[in-house]
Structure formats: structure tokens, C-alpha cells
JSON list of C-alpha atoms in Angstrom, two decimals:
[
{"chain": "A", "resi": 807, "resn": "GLY", "atom": "CA", "xyz": [-5.35, -26.69, -9.07]},
{"chain": "A", "resi": 808, "resn": "GLN", "atom": "CA", "xyz": [-4.18, -23.20, -9.77]},
{"chain": "A", "resi": 809, "resn": "SER", "atom": "CA", "xyz": [-1.82, -21.90, -12.07]},
{"chain": "A", "resi": 810, "resn": "LEU", "atom": "CA", "xyz": [-0.95, -19.29, -15.19]},
{"chain": "A", "resi": 811, "resn": "GLU", "atom": "CA", "xyz": [1.61, -20.12, -17.64]},
{"chain": "A", "resi": 812, "resn": "GLN", "atom": "CA", "xyz": [2.40, -17.17, -19.03]},
{"chain": "A", "resi": 813, "resn": "PRO", "atom": "CA", "xyz": [6.07, -17.29, -22.31]},
{"chain": "A", "resi": 814, "resn": "SER", "atom": "CA", "xyz": [8.69, -15.87, -19.97]},
{"chain": "A", "resi": 815, "resn": "GLU", "atom": "CA", "xyz": [9.96, -13.59, -22.44]},
{"chain": "A", "resi": 816, "resn": "VAL", "atom": "CA", "xyz": [8.80, -10.82, -25.82]},
{"chain": "A", "resi": 817, "resn": "THR", "atom": "CA", "xyz": [10.79, -8.76, -27.80]},
{"chain": "A", "resi": 818, "resn": "ALA", "atom": "CA", "xyz": [8.59, -5.88, -30.08]},
{"chain": "A", "resi": 819, "resn": "VAL", "atom": "CA", "xyz": [10.06, -3.01, -31.78]},
{"chain": "A", "resi": 820, "resn": "GLU", "atom": "CA", "xyz": [9.28, 0.36, -30.26]},
{"chain": "A", "resi": 821, "resn": "GLY", "atom": "CA", "xyz": [5.94, 1.60, -31.83]},
{"chain": "A", "resi": 822, "resn": "ALA", "atom": "CA", "xyz": [4.66, -1.30, -32.94]},
{"chain": "A", "resi": 823, "resn": "ILE", "atom": "CA", "xyz": [2.11, -3.63, -31.36]},
{"chain": "A", "resi": 824, "resn": "VAL", "atom": "CA", "xyz": [2.51, -6.55, -28.78]},
{"chain": "A", "resi": 825, "resn": "GLN", "atom": "CA", "xyz": [0.52, -9.23, -27.48]},
{"chain": "A", "resi": 826, "resn": "MET", "atom": "CA", "xyz": [1.17, -10.99, -24.30]},
{"chain": "A", "resi": 827, "resn": "ASN", "atom": "CA", "xyz": [-0.64, -14.46, -23.42]},
{"chain": "A", "resi": 828, "resn": "CYS", "atom": "CA", "xyz": [-1.41, -16.21, -20.32]},
{"chain": "A", "resi": 829, "resn": "THR", "atom": "CA", "xyz": [-3.04, -19.27, -20.25]},
{"chain": "A", "resi": 830, "resn": "TYR", "atom": "CA", "xyz": [-4.55, -20.83, -16.68]},
{"chain": "A", "resi": 831, "resn": "GLN", "atom": "CA", "xyz": [-6.14, -23.48, -14.55]},
{"chain": "A", "resi": 832, "resn": "THR", "atom": "CA", "xyz": [-7.53, -22.06, -12.01]},
{"chain": "A", "resi": 833, "resn": "SER", "atom": "CA", "xyz": [-10.68, -23.92, -10.03]},
{"chain": "A", "resi": 834, "resn": "GLY", "atom": "CA", "xyz": [-13.18, -21.06, -8.03]},
{"chain": "A", "resi": 835, "resn": "PHE", "atom": "CA", "xyz": [-11.86, -18.15, -11.20]},
{"chain": "A", "resi": 836, "resn": "TYR", "atom": "CA", "xyz": [-13.14, -14.71, -10.85]},
{"chain": "A", "resi": 837, "resn": "GLY", "atom": "CA", "xyz": [-11.75, -13.09, -12.98]},
{"chain": "A", "resi": 838, "resn": "LEU", "atom": "CA", "xyz": [-8.58, -12.04, -15.04]},
{"chain": "A", "resi": 839, "resn": "SER", "atom": "CA", "xyz": [-5.81, -8.92, -14.54]},
{"chain": "A", "resi": 840, "resn": "TRP", "atom": "CA", "xyz": [-3.13, -8.03, -15.64]},
{"chain": "A", "resi": 841, "resn": "TYR", "atom": "CA", "xyz": [-0.23, -6.28, -13.66]},
{"chain": "A", "resi": 842, "resn": "GLN", "atom": "CA", "xyz": [3.56, -4.59, -14.93]},
{"chain": "A", "resi": 843, "resn": "GLN", "atom": "CA", "xyz": [6.75, -4.35, -12.82]},
{"chain": "A", "resi": 844, "resn": "HIS", "atom": "CA", "xyz": [9.45, -2.49, -14.10]},
{"chain": "A", "resi": 845, "resn": "ASP", "atom": "CA", "xyz": [12.95, -3.52, -12.46]},
{"chain": "A", "resi": 846, "resn": "GLY", "atom": "CA", "xyz": [12.90, -2.90, -8.40]},
{"chain": "A", "resi": 847, "resn": "GLY", "atom": "CA", "xyz": [9.74, -1.48, -8.67]},
{"chain": "A", "resi": 848, "resn": "ALA", "atom": "CA", "xyz": [6.67, -2.63, -7.75]},
{"chain": "A", "resi": 849, "resn": "PRO", "atom": "CA", "xyz": [4.24, -4.56, -9.46]},
{"chain": "A", "resi": 850, "resn": "THR", "atom": "CA", "xyz": [0.70, -1.83, -10.60]},
{"chain": "A", "resi": 851, "resn": "PHE", "atom": "CA", "xyz": [-2.73, -2.73, -11.75]},
{"chain": "A", "resi": 852, "resn": "LEU", "atom": "CA", "xyz": [-3.31, -2.23, -15.31]},
{"chain": "A", "resi": 853, "resn": "SER", "atom": "CA", "xyz": [-5.63, -3.81, -16.08]},
{"chain": "A", "resi": 854, "resn": "TYR", "atom": "CA", "xyz": [-9.03, -6.66, -14.57]},
{"chain": "A", "resi": 855, "resn": "ASN", "atom": "CA", "xyz": [-11.69, -8.74, -16.99]},
{"chain": "A", "resi": 856, "resn": "ALA", "atom": "CA", "xyz": [-13.91, -10.07, -15.79]},
{"chain": "A", "resi": 857, "resn": "LEU", "atom": "CA", "xyz": [-16.06, -10.70, -18.77]},
{"chain": "A", "resi": 858, "resn": "ASP", "atom": "CA", "xyz": [-15.51, -12.68, -21.72]},
{"chain": "A", "resi": 859, "resn": "GLY", "atom": "CA", "xyz": [-14.23, -10.17, -24.48]},
{"chain": "A", "resi": 860, "resn": "LEU", "atom": "CA", "xyz": [-11.62, -7.36, -25.01]},
{"chain": "A", "resi": 861, "resn": "GLU", "atom": "CA", "xyz": [-11.14, -4.46, -22.34]},
{"chain": "A", "resi": 862, "resn": "GLU", "atom": "CA", "xyz": [-9.55, -1.19, -24.19]},
{"chain": "A", "resi": 863, "resn": "THR", "atom": "CA", "xyz": [-8.02, 1.52, -21.72]},
{"chain": "A", "resi": 864, "resn": "GLY", "atom": "CA", "xyz": [-5.52, 3.92, -23.87]},
{"chain": "A", "resi": 865, "resn": "ARG", "atom": "CA", "xyz": [-2.67, 1.92, -25.73]},
{"chain": "A", "resi": 866, "resn": "PHE", "atom": "CA", "xyz": [-3.56, -1.00, -23.03]},
{"chain": "A", "resi": 867, "resn": "SER", "atom": "CA", "xyz": [-6.33, -3.98, -24.13]},
{"chain": "A", "resi": 868, "resn": "SER", "atom": "CA", "xyz": [-7.26, -7.00, -22.26]},
{"chain": "A", "resi": 869, "resn": "PHE", "atom": "CA", "xyz": [-8.98, -9.94, -23.87]},
{"chain": "A", "resi": 870, "resn": "LEU", "atom": "CA", "xyz": [-10.43, -12.79, -21.68]},
{"chain": "A", "resi": 871, "resn": "SER", "atom": "CA", "xyz": [-11.98, -16.20, -23.32]},
{"chain": "A", "resi": 872, "resn": "ARG", "atom": "CA", "xyz": [-13.27, -18.14, -20.59]},
{"chain": "A", "resi": 873, "resn": "SER", "atom": "CA", "xyz": [-14.12, -21.17, -22.63]},
{"chain": "A", "resi": 874, "resn": "ASP", "atom": "CA", "xyz": [-10.85, -21.23, -23.83]},
{"chain": "A", "resi": 875, "resn": "SER", "atom": "CA", "xyz": [-9.11, -20.48, -20.93]},
{"chain": "A", "resi": 876, "resn": "TYR", "atom": "CA", "xyz": [-7.18, -18.04, -22.29]},
{"chain": "A", "resi": 877, "resn": "GLY", "atom": "CA", "xyz": [-6.24, -14.48, -22.26]},
{"chain": "A", "resi": 878, "resn": "TYR", "atom": "CA", "xyz": [-4.30, -11.80, -23.50]},
{"chain": "A", "resi": 879, "resn": "LEU", "atom": "CA", "xyz": [-2.87, -8.34, -23.03]},
{"chain": "A", "resi": 880, "resn": "LEU", "atom": "CA", "xyz": [-1.87, -5.93, -26.09]},
{"chain": "A", "resi": 881, "resn": "LEU", "atom": "CA", "xyz": [0.19, -2.60, -25.82]},
{"chain": "A", "resi": 882, "resn": "GLN", "atom": "CA", "xyz": [-0.19, -0.65, -28.79]},
{"chain": "A", "resi": 883, "resn": "GLU", "atom": "CA", "xyz": [1.85, 1.80, -29.90]},
{"chain": "A", "resi": 884, "resn": "LEU", "atom": "CA", "xyz": [5.21, 0.98, -28.43]},
{"chain": "A", "resi": 885, "resn": "GLN", "atom": "CA", "xyz": [8.03, 3.09, -26.24]},
{"chain": "A", "resi": 886, "resn": "MET", "atom": "CA", "xyz": [10.50, 1.92, -24.06]},
{"chain": "A", "resi": 887, "resn": "LYS", "atom": "CA", "xyz": [9.34, 3.00, -20.70]},
{"chain": "A", "resi": 888, "resn": "ASP", "atom": "CA", "xyz": [6.76, -0.21, -21.77]},
{"chain": "A", "resi": 889, "resn": "SER", "atom": "CA", "xyz": [9.76, -2.34, -21.07]},
{"chain": "A", "resi": 890, "resn": "ALA", "atom": "CA", "xyz": [9.02, -4.13, -18.02]},
{"chain": "A", "resi": 891, "resn": "SER", "atom": "CA", "xyz": [7.52, -7.45, -16.76]},
{"chain": "A", "resi": 892, "resn": "TYR", "atom": "CA", "xyz": [3.87, -8.32, -17.18]},
{"chain": "A", "resi": 893, "resn": "PHE", "atom": "CA", "xyz": [1.67, -10.79, -15.40]},
{"chain": "A", "resi": 894, "resn": "CYS", "atom": "CA", "xyz": [-1.08, -11.93, -15.21]},
{"chain": "A", "resi": 895, "resn": "ALA", "atom": "CA", "xyz": [-3.10, -12.33, -12.18]},
{"chain": "A", "resi": 896, "resn": "GLY", "atom": "CA", "xyz": [-6.13, -14.40, -11.43]},
{"chain": "A", "resi": 897, "resn": "LEU", "atom": "CA", "xyz": [-8.74, -13.20, -8.90]},
{"chain": "A", "resi": 898, "resn": "ARG", "atom": "CA", "xyz": [-10.71, -16.08, -7.29]},
{"chain": "A", "resi": 899, "resn": "ARG", "atom": "CA", "xyz": [-14.09, -15.89, -5.65]},
{"chain": "A", "resi": 900, "resn": "ASP", "atom": "CA", "xyz": [-12.65, -16.07, -2.26]},
{"chain": "A", "resi": 901, "resn": "ASP", "atom": "CA", "xyz": [-10.33, -12.92, -2.93]},
{"chain": "A", "resi": 902, "resn": "LYS", "atom": "CA", "xyz": [-7.27, -15.16, -3.78]},
{"chain": "A", "resi": 903, "resn": "ILE", "atom": "CA", "xyz": [-4.98, -13.79, -6.22]},
{"chain": "A", "resi": 904, "resn": "ILE", "atom": "CA", "xyz": [-2.57, -15.65, -7.84]},
{"chain": "A", "resi": 905, "resn": "PHE", "atom": "CA", "xyz": [0.75, -14.29, -10.12]},
{"chain": "A", "resi": 906, "resn": "GLY", "atom": "CA", "xyz": [1.56, -16.12, -13.41]},
{"chain": "A", "resi": 907, "resn": "LYS", "atom": "CA", "xyz": [5.41, -15.96, -13.81]},
{"chain": "A", "resi": 908, "resn": "GLY", "atom": "CA", "xyz": [5.57, -13.51, -16.12]},
{"chain": "A", "resi": 909, "resn": "THR", "atom": "CA", "xyz": [6.52, -12.24, -19.36]},
{"chain": "A", "resi": 910, "resn": "ARG", "atom": "CA", "xyz": [9.70, -9.92, -19.69]},
{"chain": "A", "resi": 911, "resn": "LEU", "atom": "CA", "xyz": [8.60, -7.68, -22.54]},
{"chain": "A", "resi": 912, "resn": "HIS", "atom": "CA", "xyz": [12.33, -6.17, -24.62]},
{"chain": "A", "resi": 913, "resn": "ILE", "atom": "CA", "xyz": [11.61, -3.13, -26.71]},
{"chain": "A", "resi": 914, "resn": "LEU", "atom": "CA", "xyz": [14.42, -3.04, -29.69]},
{"chain": "A", "resi": 915, "resn": "PRO", "atom": "CA", "xyz": [14.26, 0.91, -30.71]},
{"chain": "B", "resi": 1202, "resn": "GLY", "atom": "CA", "xyz": [-1.53, 6.71, 4.04]},
{"chain": "B", "resi": 1203, "resn": "ALA", "atom": "CA", "xyz": [-1.08, 7.29, 0.62]},
{"chain": "B", "resi": 1204, "resn": "GLY", "atom": "CA", "xyz": [-0.25, 3.95, -0.44]},
{"chain": "B", "resi": 1205, "resn": "VAL", "atom": "CA", "xyz": [0.94, 0.50, 0.98]},
{"chain": "B", "resi": 1206, "resn": "SER", "atom": "CA", "xyz": [3.61, 0.80, 2.97]},
{"chain": "B", "resi": 1207, "resn": "GLN", "atom": "CA", "xyz": [6.46, -2.03, 3.65]},
{"chain": "B", "resi": 1208, "resn": "THR", "atom": "CA", "xyz": [9.76, -1.57, 6.52]},
{"chain": "B", "resi": 1209, "resn": "PRO", "atom": "CA", "xyz": [12.40, -2.52, 6.15]},
{"chain": "B", "resi": 1210, "resn": "SER", "atom": "CA", "xyz": [12.81, -1.16, 2.20]},
{"chain": "B", "resi": 1211, "resn": "ASN", "atom": "CA", "xyz": [15.92, -3.77, 3.15]},
{"chain": "B", "resi": 1212, "resn": "LYS", "atom": "CA", "xyz": [16.75, -6.57, 5.78]},
{"chain": "B", "resi": 1213, "resn": "VAL", "atom": "CA", "xyz": [20.15, -8.08, 6.15]},
{"chain": "B", "resi": 1214, "resn": "THR", "atom": "CA", "xyz": [20.35, -11.10, 8.27]},
{"chain": "B", "resi": 1215, "resn": "GLU", "atom": "CA", "xyz": [22.27, -13.77, 10.02]},
{"chain": "B", "resi": 1216, "resn": "LYS", "atom": "CA", "xyz": [21.75, -17.63, 9.12]},
{"chain": "B", "resi": 1217, "resn": "GLY", "atom": "CA", "xyz": [19.11, -19.09, 11.73]},
{"chain": "B", "resi": 1218, "resn": "LYS", "atom": "CA", "xyz": [18.15, -15.32, 12.69]},
{"chain": "B", "resi": 1219, "resn": "TYR", "atom": "CA", "xyz": [14.48, -14.53, 13.34]},
{"chain": "B", "resi": 1220, "resn": "VAL", "atom": "CA", "xyz": [12.94, -11.12, 11.25]},
{"chain": "B", "resi": 1221, "resn": "GLU", "atom": "CA", "xyz": [9.82, -9.75, 10.99]},
{"chain": "B", "resi": 1222, "resn": "LEU", "atom": "CA", "xyz": [8.76, -7.33, 7.97]},
{"chain": "B", "resi": 1223, "resn": "ARG", "atom": "CA", "xyz": [6.51, -5.16, 9.13]},
{"chain": "B", "resi": 1224, "resn": "CYS", "atom": "CA", "xyz": [3.56, -4.46, 5.95]},
{"chain": "B", "resi": 1225, "resn": "ASP", "atom": "CA", "xyz": [1.16, -0.98, 6.54]},
{"chain": "B", "resi": 1226, "resn": "PRO", "atom": "CA", "xyz": [-1.82, -1.19, 4.05]},
{"chain": "B", "resi": 1227, "resn": "ILE", "atom": "CA", "xyz": [-4.39, 1.06, 2.40]},
{"chain": "B", "resi": 1228, "resn": "SER", "atom": "CA", "xyz": [-5.80, 2.34, 5.36]},
{"chain": "B", "resi": 1229, "resn": "GLY", "atom": "CA", "xyz": [-9.59, 1.23, 5.26]},
{"chain": "B", "resi": 1230, "resn": "HIS", "atom": "CA", "xyz": [-8.18, -2.19, 2.85]},
{"chain": "B", "resi": 1231, "resn": "THR", "atom": "CA", "xyz": [-9.83, -5.11, 4.25]},
{"chain": "B", "resi": 1232, "resn": "ALA", "atom": "CA", "xyz": [-7.43, -7.68, 1.97]},
{"chain": "B", "resi": 1233, "resn": "LEU", "atom": "CA", "xyz": [-4.15, -8.04, 2.81]},
{"chain": "B", "resi": 1234, "resn": "TYR", "atom": "CA", "xyz": [-1.88, -10.30, 0.44]},
{"chain": "B", "resi": 1235, "resn": "TRP", "atom": "CA", "xyz": [1.79, -11.48, 1.10]},
{"chain": "B", "resi": 1236, "resn": "TYR", "atom": "CA", "xyz": [4.09, -12.32, -1.67]},
{"chain": "B", "resi": 1237, "resn": "ARG", "atom": "CA", "xyz": [7.47, -13.94, -1.97]},
{"chain": "B", "resi": 1238, "resn": "GLN", "atom": "CA", "xyz": [9.30, -12.59, -5.29]},
{"chain": "B", "resi": 1239, "resn": "SER", "atom": "CA", "xyz": [12.72, -13.94, -6.38]},
{"chain": "B", "resi": 1240, "resn": "LEU", "atom": "CA", "xyz": [14.29, -12.59, -9.35]},
{"chain": "B", "resi": 1241, "resn": "GLY", "atom": "CA", "xyz": [12.59, -13.25, -12.78]},
{"chain": "B", "resi": 1242, "resn": "GLN", "atom": "CA", "xyz": [9.91, -14.52, -10.91]},
{"chain": "B", "resi": 1243, "resn": "GLY", "atom": "CA", "xyz": [6.29, -13.78, -10.77]},
{"chain": "B", "resi": 1244, "resn": "PRO", "atom": "CA", "xyz": [4.87, -12.77, -6.73]},
{"chain": "B", "resi": 1245, "resn": "GLU", "atom": "CA", "xyz": [4.43, -16.13, -5.17]},
{"chain": "B", "resi": 1246, "resn": "PHE", "atom": "CA", "xyz": [1.65, -16.35, -2.59]},
{"chain": "B", "resi": 1247, "resn": "LEU", "atom": "CA", "xyz": [2.27, -17.20, 0.79]},
{"chain": "B", "resi": 1248, "resn": "ILE", "atom": "CA", "xyz": [-0.88, -16.03, 2.99]},
{"chain": "B", "resi": 1249, "resn": "TYR", "atom": "CA", "xyz": [-3.88, -13.57, 2.76]},
{"chain": "B", "resi": 1250, "resn": "PHE", "atom": "CA", "xyz": [-6.00, -11.75, 5.57]},
{"chain": "B", "resi": 1251, "resn": "GLN", "atom": "CA", "xyz": [-9.82, -10.75, 4.61]},
{"chain": "B", "resi": 1252, "resn": "GLY", "atom": "CA", "xyz": [-9.94, -7.74, 8.34]},
{"chain": "B", "resi": 1253, "resn": "THR", "atom": "CA", "xyz": [-7.55, -9.51, 11.50]},
{"chain": "B", "resi": 1254, "resn": "GLY", "atom": "CA", "xyz": [-8.21, -13.37, 10.25]},
{"chain": "B", "resi": 1255, "resn": "ALA", "atom": "CA", "xyz": [-5.82, -15.80, 7.70]},
{"chain": "B", "resi": 1256, "resn": "ALA", "atom": "CA", "xyz": [-8.78, -16.15, 5.03]},
{"chain": "B", "resi": 1257, "resn": "ASP", "atom": "CA", "xyz": [-5.97, -18.19, 3.04]},
{"chain": "B", "resi": 1258, "resn": "ASP", "atom": "CA", "xyz": [-2.30, -18.94, 4.54]},
{"chain": "B", "resi": 1259, "resn": "SER", "atom": "CA", "xyz": [-1.56, -22.34, 2.42]},
{"chain": "B", "resi": 1260, "resn": "GLY", "atom": "CA", "xyz": [1.37, -20.60, 1.07]},
{"chain": "B", "resi": 1261, "resn": "LEU", "atom": "CA", "xyz": [3.46, -19.96, 3.56]},
{"chain": "B", "resi": 1262, "resn": "PRO", "atom": "CA", "xyz": [6.40, -22.82, 2.84]},
{"chain": "B", "resi": 1263, "resn": "ASN", "atom": "CA", "xyz": [6.78, -23.82, 6.14]},
{"chain": "B", "resi": 1264, "resn": "ASP", "atom": "CA", "xyz": [6.11, -23.48, 10.18]},
{"chain": "B", "resi": 1265, "resn": "ARG", "atom": "CA", "xyz": [8.83, -21.25, 10.08]},
{"chain": "B", "resi": 1266, "resn": "PHE", "atom": "CA", "xyz": [6.89, -18.41, 8.94]},
{"chain": "B", "resi": 1267, "resn": "PHE", "atom": "CA", "xyz": [3.99, -16.95, 10.21]},
{"chain": "B", "resi": 1268, "resn": "ALA", "atom": "CA", "xyz": [2.20, -13.39, 9.60]},
{"chain": "B", "resi": 1269, "resn": "VAL", "atom": "CA", "xyz": [-0.38, -11.54, 11.86]},
{"chain": "B", "resi": 1270, "resn": "ARG", "atom": "CA", "xyz": [-2.45, -8.37, 11.61]},
{"chain": "B", "resi": 1271, "resn": "PRO", "atom": "CA", "xyz": [-4.19, -8.18, 15.09]},
{"chain": "B", "resi": 1272, "resn": "GLU", "atom": "CA", "xyz": [-6.65, -5.25, 14.58]},
{"chain": "B", "resi": 1273, "resn": "GLY", "atom": "CA", "xyz": [-7.29, -6.00, 11.22]},
{"chain": "B", "resi": 1274, "resn": "SER", "atom": "CA", "xyz": [-5.13, -3.02, 9.69]},
{"chain": "B", "resi": 1275, "resn": "VAL", "atom": "CA", "xyz": [-1.23, -3.29, 9.49]},
{"chain": "B", "resi": 1276, "resn": "SER", "atom": "CA", "xyz": [0.70, -6.92, 8.98]},
{"chain": "B", "resi": 1277, "resn": "THR", "atom": "CA", "xyz": [3.85, -8.31, 10.66]},
{"chain": "B", "resi": 1278, "resn": "LEU", "atom": "CA", "xyz": [5.36, -11.82, 8.78]},
{"chain": "B", "resi": 1279, "resn": "LYS", "atom": "CA", "xyz": [8.08, -13.12, 10.42]},
{"chain": "B", "resi": 1280, "resn": "ILE", "atom": "CA", "xyz": [10.12, -15.36, 10.03]},
{"chain": "B", "resi": 1281, "resn": "GLN", "atom": "CA", "xyz": [12.40, -17.67, 12.02]},
{"chain": "B", "resi": 1282, "resn": "ARG", "atom": "CA", "xyz": [15.48, -19.59, 11.99]},
{"chain": "B", "resi": 1283, "resn": "THR", "atom": "CA", "xyz": [15.97, -18.08, 8.19]},
{"chain": "B", "resi": 1284, "resn": "GLU", "atom": "CA", "xyz": [17.25, -19.35, 6.21]},
{"chain": "B", "resi": 1285, "resn": "ARG", "atom": "CA", "xyz": [19.52, -18.92, 2.36]},
{"chain": "B", "resi": 1286, "resn": "GLY", "atom": "CA", "xyz": [17.15, -19.47, 1.12]},
{"chain": "B", "resi": 1287, "resn": "ASP", "atom": "CA", "xyz": [14.32, -17.23, 2.29]},
{"chain": "B", "resi": 1288, "resn": "SER", "atom": "CA", "xyz": [16.05, -14.73, 0.35]},
{"chain": "B", "resi": 1289, "resn": "ALA", "atom": "CA", "xyz": [13.86, -12.69, -2.10]},
{"chain": "B", "resi": 1290, "resn": "VAL", "atom": "CA", "xyz": [12.09, -9.81, -2.38]},
{"chain": "B", "resi": 1291, "resn": "TYR", "atom": "CA", "xyz": [8.34, -9.71, 0.15]},
{"chain": "B", "resi": 1292, "resn": "LEU", "atom": "CA", "xyz": [6.22, -7.99, -1.61]},
{"chain": "B", "resi": 1293, "resn": "CYS", "atom": "CA", "xyz": [2.49, -6.39, -0.53]},
{"chain": "B", "resi": 1294, "resn": "ALA", "atom": "CA", "xyz": [-0.41, -5.88, -1.33]},
{"chain": "B", "resi": 1295, "resn": "SER", "atom": "CA", "xyz": [-4.55, -4.07, -0.25]},
{"chain": "B", "resi": 1296, "resn": "SER", "atom": "CA", "xyz": [-6.89, -4.11, -1.85]},
{"chain": "B", "resi": 1297, "resn": "ALA", "atom": "CA", "xyz": [-10.76, -2.98, -0.93]},
{"chain": "B", "resi": 1298, "resn": "THR", "atom": "CA", "xyz": [-13.74, -5.63, -0.21]},
{"chain": "B", "resi": 1299, "resn": "GLY", "atom": "CA", "xyz": [-14.41, -6.67, -3.38]},
{"chain": "B", "resi": 1300, "resn": "ALA", "atom": "CA", "xyz": [-12.36, -4.81, -5.50]},
{"chain": "B", "resi": 1301, "resn": "THR", "atom": "CA", "xyz": [-10.06, -6.13, -8.71]},
{"chain": "B", "resi": 1302, "resn": "GLU", "atom": "CA", "xyz": [-6.94, -4.21, -7.77]},
{"chain": "B", "resi": 1303, "resn": "ALA", "atom": "CA", "xyz": [-4.77, -4.45, -5.22]},
{"chain": "B", "resi": 1304, "resn": "PHE", "atom": "CA", "xyz": [-2.14, -2.19, -4.67]},
{"chain": "B", "resi": 1305, "resn": "PHE", "atom": "CA", "xyz": [2.13, -3.09, -3.75]},
{"chain": "B", "resi": 1306, "resn": "GLY", "atom": "CA", "xyz": [4.59, -1.91, -1.64]},
{"chain": "B", "resi": 1307, "resn": "GLN", "atom": "CA", "xyz": [7.63, -1.61, -3.07]},
{"chain": "B", "resi": 1308, "resn": "GLY", "atom": "CA", "xyz": [8.71, -4.55, -0.62]},
{"chain": "B", "resi": 1309, "resn": "THR", "atom": "CA", "xyz": [11.39, -5.82, 1.16]},
{"chain": "B", "resi": 1310, "resn": "ARG", "atom": "CA", "xyz": [14.68, -7.23, -0.44]},
{"chain": "B", "resi": 1311, "resn": "LEU", "atom": "CA", "xyz": [15.59, -9.48, 2.43]},
{"chain": "B", "resi": 1312, "resn": "THR", "atom": "CA", "xyz": [19.20, -11.29, 2.46]},
{"chain": "B", "resi": 1313, "resn": "VAL", "atom": "CA", "xyz": [19.83, -13.94, 4.63]},
{"chain": "B", "resi": 1314, "resn": "VAL", "atom": "CA", "xyz": [23.76, -14.56, 4.71]}
]
């Protein structure tokens, strides 16, 4: 089967750090991506992990552990504009992309 | 084009009618994906193309849904005998061969009344 599980909502404070988790059961798995989607907008790519470990891009970091079928997205120095939904997505070896249901991030001032 | 273009942006149709949704991917992108997204949910996979052929259509909910990509560029998602449950935002995305990043269009919001 193919599924990716994410908590439905997370709340954090402006300026703080937040971690959003993703666990998956995906056959033929190749890598894990993260996308951001603001209300009314299209999903936009944030990061991709093909190998175990941490990938850092500015305030955003993404982690993958294949042995644990687990990944997370870490956002630092939270800003109000980071309020959005965040989706993990599994990339299969045949290039099919499957999305989780997403975590809605609420940021408090 | 500069990005993935989807038309129309909004479509209201009566139950039982036929609709076509168009996706114009980024030039040169071989992979094209269709997803359906309901409010508060993640994109639900429908079908994806590599070039002109449907590599995987396992997400199409039933035989009322069909998609084509005859020349390996523009794709059309076709829905026959629309039902109120088909109401959703239909998203199209494209990516280059071997790429890990998919680029999404703004979607078509379909409302069946």
C-alpha cells in the first residue's frame, strides 16, 4: 500500500521552531518531498530527501530516516507568512508522487 | 510558458453534464500529473503521464473520468455525467525527466450544482 500520515494541525509561536512529522508506508519508495500550500494557492516545492539525514535550505530543514519510514520538516524563526498547510509526498521509482493529507500550521503572534 | 497553466480557473456545471479541464505544462516537462483536492485534504492522485502515455491511472475514481495527452504536452481531464461529489479543486503538475520537484498550476475549481 501507499500512505503517508501527518498530524492534521500544529500551532506554534512567531519566532519559534516547529517540527512537522511524516510517517509512511510506500512501496517502491525513492525519496520524500515537502510542499507548502497557502490557502487558495498551489502547492510549492520546499525540499527533497533521497538519502537519510538532514537537508537544510535557509530556515527550512527536512530529515529522512528510511529505516524508520519517517521524516520531518523543521521550520526555524517562524514568521506569520509561514502559516500554511505542509504536505509530505513520497516519490516512487516510477516517478509517481503520492501526497499525505497535510499538516495545517497555525502561528500565534 | 513560465509555469503550469490551467483553464478554466473556475467551472460551475450542472449535475449530469460533461466537463473538460485543461492543463498546459512547463515546456519540455515529460511528466504530467492530475490531482484532486477537497477542502482541508491533501492532493489525491488521479493519473500521471510520461510523454503521451498514461503511466499510472490507478487514481481515477471510476470510468466517468478520463484524461489524454495526445502530443505529450497539453493534457485534458474529462469528466462525464458529473456528480455533486466531483466538486473539488483539480490540480495539474509537471516535472522534468528524473526531477524530484513538481510544479503545480493554480488549479481549476469545479462546482457541480
